[in-house]
DNA sequence: TCTCAATGGTTACAAATGAAACCAATTTGG
DNA sequence: CCAAATTGGTTTCATTTGTAACCATTGAGA
């Protein structure tokens, strides 16, 4: 009989791995500042780029627009970002971190980098290359097939 | 200023990749039979092992016990599995697929395998090895650090 | 110019999820 | 032998999520 071994099935392994890593990493932003993942990504996007619109945020961090909308609303509520309406197109809002938001971002960046570094430190040089290149290759493959639509 | 490039940040990349793959794959079980991911994993576990308890299912497929509980309840409702109480320990129930459940499983296994095959077919030989070995290495690393607790 | 489609973003609603409390049965240790 | 801790599994409740509908604004074509 034809059987599927779940433990070796790539989609499952990938998901479980990402979930475990993400769960561990969430301590950096959740325990420390009570952020959700969408909120953390929003913070990260704005910290990295300075000013972005909600749509750009969604594209950069692969979030559904409702997630972005809610994350932005929450960060605005706790005064970590402000919105400024676009002059030309009144549908658009430009989002920028406040001092407080930027401070939080600056505090988290080293923690994030340390997390990644320590994660990769558990691997050999070859294994590090494998995971990084493997992920890049799959990303590229998915990107390609998306364009074919 | 210290900046984090989200696009290169491994936890983010991993999560986004797994999410994309999982979303695509979900068509196999969602569109076809209206299953949720926990239901699919339950089906896959039972199809693979014949008979399992809810706890075993949770361990094998990395699901929280409430997910298992609900998935099992749903599969039972649509008569894809049956529970048989354990003789020695009356807390335990042994779960087994019915004919209908097994039929659905048999139908999905080739589709799942085809999905994985086609996904990997978009990569070169070296890239395939990289992703598989890289994932295995990270899994092992996480497994190790879990034991150290 | 006027209509209709598209776009930026929010909201309403239903479904999925996680944490914690819970129940029942079992094991442990005194 | 019995109280307390543990275990298998379910349920409740609050939170998160996705889908789809929605509002306002802009763009494109007749």
Coordinates of C-alpha atoms (C1' of nucleotides) in Angstrom, one line a residue:
Chain A
X1 CA 0.0 0.0 0.0
X2 CA 1.2 3.5 -0.8
X3 CA 2.1 5.3 2.3
X4 CA 3.3 8.8 3.0
X5 CA 5.9 9.3 5.7
X6 CA 5.0 12.5 7.3
X7 CA 8.3 13.0 9.0
X8 CA 10.1 13.1 5.7
X9 CA 7.5 15.1 3.8
X10 CA 9.1 18.4 3.0
X11 CA 6.1 20.7 3.3
X12 CA 5.5 19.3 6.8
X13 CA 9.1 19.5 7.9
X14 CA 9.4 23.0 6.6
X15 CA 6.3 24.2 8.4
X16 CA 7.3 22.5 11.7
X17 CA 10.7 23.9 11.5
X18 CA 9.6 27.4 10.8
X19 CA 7.0 27.2 13.5
X20 CA 9.6 26.1 16.1
X21 CA 12.1 28.8 15.1
X22 CA 9.4 31.4 15.0
X23 CA 8.0 30.4 18.3
X24 CA 11.4 30.7 19.9
X25 CA 12.2 34.0 18.3
X26 CA 8.8 35.4 19.3
X27 CA 10.2 35.6 22.8
X28 CA 12.3 38.5 21.6
X29 CA 9.4 40.7 20.8
X30 CA 6.5 39.1 22.6
X31 CA 7.9 38.7 26.1
X32 CA 9.8 41.9 26.0
X33 CA 7.2 44.3 24.5
X34 CA 4.1 42.3 24.1
X35 CA 4.1 42.6 20.3
X36 CA 2.4 40.2 18.0
X37 CA 4.2 38.9 14.9
X38 CA 2.5 41.3 12.5
X39 CA 3.4 44.2 14.9
X40 CA 7.0 43.1 15.0
X41 CA 7.2 42.8 11.3
X42 CA 5.7 46.3 10.9
X43 CA 8.2 47.7 13.3
X44 CA 11.0 45.9 11.5
X45 CA 9.9 47.2 8.1
X46 CA 9.6 50.8 9.3
X47 CA 12.9 50.6 11.2
X48 CA 14.6 49.3 8.1
X49 CA 13.1 51.7 5.6
X50 CA 12.2 54.8 7.5
X51 CA 8.8 55.5 6.0
X52 CA 6.5 53.2 4.2
X53 CA 2.8 52.9 3.2
X54 CA 0.7 50.0 4.4
X55 CA 0.7 48.4 1.0
X56 CA 4.5 48.5 0.9
X57 CA 4.6 47.0 4.3
X58 CA 2.4 44.2 3.2
X59 CA 4.6 43.5 0.2
X60 CA 7.8 43.6 2.1
X61 CA 6.8 41.5 5.0
X62 CA 4.4 39.1 3.3
X63 CA 1.4 40.0 5.3
X64 CA -2.2 40.2 4.4
X65 CA -3.5 43.8 4.3
X66 CA -5.8 43.2 7.2
X67 CA -2.8 42.1 9.4
X68 CA -1.0 45.2 8.4
X69 CA -4.0 47.4 9.1
X70 CA -4.4 46.0 12.5
X71 CA -0.7 46.0 13.4
X72 CA -0.4 49.6 12.3
X73 CA -3.5 50.6 14.3
X74 CA -2.0 49.0 17.4
X75 CA 1.4 50.5 17.0
X76 CA -0.2 53.9 16.5
X77 CA -2.3 53.4 19.6
X78 CA 0.8 52.9 21.7
X79 CA 2.5 55.8 19.9
X80 CA 5.2 53.9 18.2
X81 CA 4.3 55.3 14.8
X82 CA 2.5 58.1 13.2
X83 CA 0.6 58.4 9.9
X84 CA 0.9 61.3 7.6
X85 CA -1.5 61.6 4.7
X86 CA 0.0 61.7 1.2
X87 CA -0.3 65.1 -0.5
X88 CA -1.2 63.8 -3.9
X89 CA -3.2 60.7 -3.1
X90 CA -5.5 61.0 -0.2
X91 CA -6.0 57.3 0.1
X92 CA -2.4 56.8 1.0
X93 CA -0.8 57.2 4.4
X94 CA 2.9 57.3 5.1
X95 CA 3.9 55.6 8.2
X96 CA 6.9 56.5 10.3
X97 CA 8.2 55.4 13.7
X98 CA 8.2 57.8 16.5
X99 CA 11.1 58.2 18.9
X100 CA 9.6 55.6 21.1
X101 CA 9.1 53.2 18.2
X102 CA 12.6 53.8 17.0
X103 CA 14.0 53.2 20.4
X104 CA 12.2 49.9 20.7
X105 CA 13.4 48.9 17.2
X106 CA 17.0 49.8 18.1
X107 CA 16.7 47.7 21.2
X108 CA 15.4 44.7 19.3
X109 CA 17.7 44.6 16.3
X110 CA 20.7 43.3 18.3
X111 CA 18.6 40.8 20.0
X112 CA 17.3 39.6 16.6
X113 CA 20.7 39.4 15.2
X114 CA 22.0 37.5 18.2
X115 CA 19.1 35.1 17.9
X116 CA 20.0 34.3 14.3
X117 CA 23.6 34.1 15.0
X118 CA 23.2 31.7 17.9
X119 CA 20.8 29.6 15.8
X120 CA 23.3 29.2 13.0
X121 CA 26.1 28.7 15.5
X122 CA 24.6 25.3 16.3
X123 CA 25.3 24.2 12.7
X124 CA 28.6 23.3 11.0
X125 CA 29.8 25.6 8.2
X126 CA 28.5 23.2 5.6
X127 CA 25.1 22.9 7.2
X128 CA 24.8 26.7 7.5
X129 CA 25.5 27.0 3.8
X130 CA 23.0 24.3 3.1
X131 CA 20.1 25.8 4.9
X132 CA 20.8 29.3 3.6
X133 CA 21.2 28.2 0.0
X134 CA 18.4 25.8 0.1
X135 CA 16.0 28.3 1.4
X136 CA 17.1 30.8 -1.2
X137 CA 16.7 28.2 -4.0
X138 CA 13.2 27.3 -2.9
X139 CA 12.3 31.0 -2.6
X140 CA 13.5 31.6 -6.1
X141 CA 11.6 28.6 -7.4
X142 CA 8.4 29.8 -5.9
X143 CA 9.0 33.3 -7.1
X144 CA 9.4 32.0 -10.6
X145 CA 6.3 29.9 -10.6
X146 CA 4.3 32.9 -9.3
X147 CA 5.3 34.9 -12.2
X148 CA 4.1 32.3 -14.6
X149 CA 0.5 32.9 -13.6
Chain B
X1 CA 22.6 52.9 12.8
X2 CA 22.2 49.2 13.3
X3 CA 19.6 47.9 10.9
X4 CA 18.0 44.5 10.4
X5 CA 17.4 43.4 6.8
X6 CA 14.1 41.5 7.1
X7 CA 14.5 39.9 3.7
X8 CA 17.7 38.2 4.8
X9 CA 16.6 37.3 8.3
X10 CA 16.4 33.5 8.5
X11 CA 13.5 33.2 10.9
X12 CA 11.4 35.4 8.6
X13 CA 12.5 33.7 5.4
X14 CA 11.9 30.3 6.8
X15 CA 8.4 31.2 8.0
X16 CA 7.5 32.9 4.8
X17 CA 8.7 30.0 2.7
X18 CA 6.9 27.4 4.9
X19 CA 3.8 29.5 4.7
X20 CA 3.9 29.7 1.0
X21 CA 4.6 26.0 0.5
X22 CA 1.9 25.1 3.0
X23 CA -0.6 27.3 1.4
X24 CA -0.1 25.8 -2.0
X25 CA -0.1 22.3 -0.6
X26 CA -3.3 22.9 1.3
X27 CA -5.2 22.9 -1.9
X28 CA -4.6 19.2 -2.0
X29 CA -6.6 18.6 1.1
X30 CA -8.7 21.7 1.5
X31 CA -10.1 22.2 -2.0
X32 CA -10.6 18.5 -2.5
X33 CA -12.1 17.4 0.8
X34 CA -12.6 20.6 2.8
X35 CA -10.0 19.4 5.4
X36 CA -8.1 21.7 7.7
X37 CA -4.4 21.3 8.3
X38 CA -4.9 19.5 11.6
X39 CA -7.4 17.2 10.0
X40 CA -5.1 16.4 7.2
X41 CA -2.2 15.7 9.5
X42 CA -4.5 13.4 11.6
X43 CA -5.5 11.6 8.5
X44 CA -1.9 11.3 7.4
X45 CA -0.8 10.0 10.8
X46 CA -3.5 7.4 11.0
X47 CA -3.0 6.3 7.4
X48 CA 0.7 5.9 8.0
X49 CA 0.5 4.1 11.3
X50 CA -2.8 2.3 11.2
X51 CA -3.9 3.0 14.8
X52 CA -2.8 5.7 17.2
X53 CA -3.9 7.5 20.3
X54 CA -4.5 11.2 20.4
X55 CA -1.4 11.8 22.3
X56 CA 0.7 9.9 19.8
X57 CA -0.8 11.8 17.0
X58 CA 0.1 15.1 18.7
X59 CA 3.7 13.9 19.1
X60 CA 4.1 12.7 15.6
X61 CA 2.6 15.6 13.8
X62 CA 3.6 18.4 16.2
X63 CA 0.2 19.5 17.1
X64 CA -1.2 21.0 20.2
X65 CA -3.6 18.5 21.9
X66 CA -6.6 20.8 21.4
X67 CA -5.9 20.7 17.7
X68 CA -5.8 17.0 17.8
X69 CA -8.9 16.8 19.8
X70 CA -10.9 18.9 17.4
X71 CA -9.5 17.3 14.3
X72 CA -10.3 13.9 15.6
X73 CA -13.8 15.0 16.6
X74 CA -14.4 16.3 13.1
X75 CA -13.1 13.3 11.3
X76 CA -15.2 11.1 13.5
X77 CA -18.2 13.2 12.7
X78 CA -17.8 12.6 9.0
X79 CA -17.1 9.0 9.7
X80 CA -13.5 8.8 8.6
X81 CA -12.3 7.4 11.8
X82 CA -13.6 5.5 14.8
X83 CA -12.5 5.4 18.4
X84 CA -12.1 2.2 20.4
X85 CA -11.5 2.5 24.2
X86 CA -8.4 1.0 25.5
X87 CA -8.9 -2.1 27.6
X88 CA -6.4 -1.4 30.3
X89 CA -6.5 2.4 30.6
X90 CA -9.9 3.8 30.2
X91 CA -8.6 7.3 29.5
X92 CA -7.1 6.2 26.3
X93 CA -8.8 5.9 22.9
X94 CA -7.3 4.1 19.9
X95 CA -8.1 5.8 16.7
X96 CA -8.4 4.0 13.4
X97 CA -9.5 5.1 9.9
X98 CA -12.7 3.7 8.5
X99 CA -13.0 2.4 5.0
X100 CA -14.0 5.9 3.9
X101 CA -11.1 7.5 5.7
X102 CA -8.7 5.1 4.3
X103 CA -10.1 5.7 0.8
X104 CA -9.6 9.4 1.2
X105 CA -6.1 8.8 2.5
X106 CA -5.2 6.6 -0.4
X107 CA -6.5 9.2 -2.8
X108 CA -4.4 11.9 -1.3
X109 CA -1.1 10.2 -0.9
X110 CA -0.2 10.2 -4.5
X111 CA -1.2 13.9 -4.8
X112 CA 1.0 14.7 -1.8
X113 CA 3.9 12.9 -3.3
X114 CA 3.4 14.5 -6.7
X115 CA 3.3 17.9 -5.0
X116 CA 6.6 17.3 -3.3
X117 CA 8.2 15.9 -6.4
X118 CA 7.1 18.8 -8.5
X119 CA 8.3 21.3 -5.9
X120 CA 11.7 19.7 -5.8
X121 CA 11.8 19.3 -9.5
X122 CA 12.1 23.1 -9.8
X123 CA 15.5 22.9 -8.1
X124 CA 18.8 21.7 -9.3
X125 CA 20.3 18.5 -7.8
X126 CA 22.6 20.6 -5.6
X127 CA 19.8 22.8 -4.5
X128 CA 17.6 19.9 -3.6
X129 CA 20.4 18.4 -1.5
X130 CA 20.9 21.8 0.2
X131 CA 17.3 22.3 1.3
X132 CA 16.9 18.8 2.5
X133 CA 20.1 18.7 4.4
X134 CA 19.8 22.2 5.7
X135 CA 16.3 21.5 7.1
X136 CA 17.6 18.2 8.6
X137 CA 20.5 20.0 10.2
X138 CA 18.3 22.7 11.7
X139 CA 15.8 20.1 12.9
X140 CA 18.6 18.3 14.6
X141 CA 20.0 21.4 16.2
X142 CA 16.6 22.4 17.6
X143 CA 16.1 18.8 18.8
X144 CA 19.4 18.9 20.6
X145 CA 18.8 22.2 22.4
X146 CA 15.4 20.9 23.4
X147 CA 16.9 18.0 25.3
X148 CA 19.2 20.3 27.1
X149 CA 16.4 21.8 29.1
Chain C
dT1 C1' -17.2 65.0 -18.3
dC2 C1' -19.3 60.9 -16.6
dT3 C1' -19.2 56.3 -15.6
dC4 C1' -16.9 52.2 -14.3
dA5 C1' -13.0 49.7 -12.8
dA6 C1' -9.1 49.6 -9.8
dT7 C1' -6.6 50.9 -5.6
dG8 C1' -5.4 52.1 -0.4
dG9 C1' -7.1 50.9 3.5
dT10 C1' -10.7 49.5 7.3
dT11 C1' -14.3 46.8 9.2
dA12 C1' -17.6 42.9 10.1
dC13 C1' -18.1 38.3 10.5
dA14 C1' -16.9 33.5 10.8
dA15 C1' -13.4 30.2 11.6
dA16 C1' -9.0 28.7 13.6
dT17 C1' -6.0 28.9 17.5
dG18 C1' -3.8 28.8 22.3
dA19 C1' -4.0 29.0 27.3
dA20 C1' -5.9 27.5 31.0
dA21 C1' -9.4 25.2 33.4
dC22 C1' -11.5 21.1 33.6
dC23 C1' -13.0 15.9 34.1
dA24 C1' -12.0 11.3 34.6
dA25 C1' -8.8 7.7 35.2
dT26 C1' -4.4 6.2 36.8
dT27 C1' -0.1 6.3 39.2
dT28 C1' 2.9 7.5 43.1
dG29 C1' 4.5 7.8 47.6
dG30 C1' 3.7 7.9 52.3
Chain D
dC1 C1' -4.8 2.2 51.5
dC2 C1' -5.4 6.9 50.6
dA3 C1' -4.3 11.7 49.3
dA4 C1' -1.7 14.1 45.9
dA5 C1' 0.3 14.4 41.6
dT6 C1' 0.1 13.0 36.7
dT7 C1' -1.9 11.8 32.4
dG8 C1' -5.3 11.4 28.3
dG9 C1' -8.5 14.1 26.5
dT10 C1' -12.2 17.8 26.2
dT11 C1' -14.2 22.3 26.8
dT12 C1' -14.3 27.3 27.6
dC13 C1' -12.9 31.7 26.6
dA14 C1' -10.2 35.3 24.6
dT15 C1' -7.2 36.3 20.8
dT16 C1' -5.8 35.9 16.0
dT17 C1' -6.7 35.1 11.5
dG18 C1' -8.8 35.1 6.6
dT19 C1' -12.6 36.2 3.5
dA20 C1' -15.4 39.2 1.8
dA21 C1' -17.8 43.3 2.0
dC22 C1' -17.1 47.9 2.4
dC23 C1' -15.8 53.2 2.0
dA24 C1' -13.3 56.7 -0.1
dT25 C1' -10.4 58.2 -3.7
dT26 C1' -8.2 57.9 -8.0
dG27 C1' -7.5 56.5 -12.9
dA28 C1' -9.1 55.2 -17.5
dG29 C1' -12.0 55.0 -21.3
dA30 C1' -16.2 56.5 -23.9

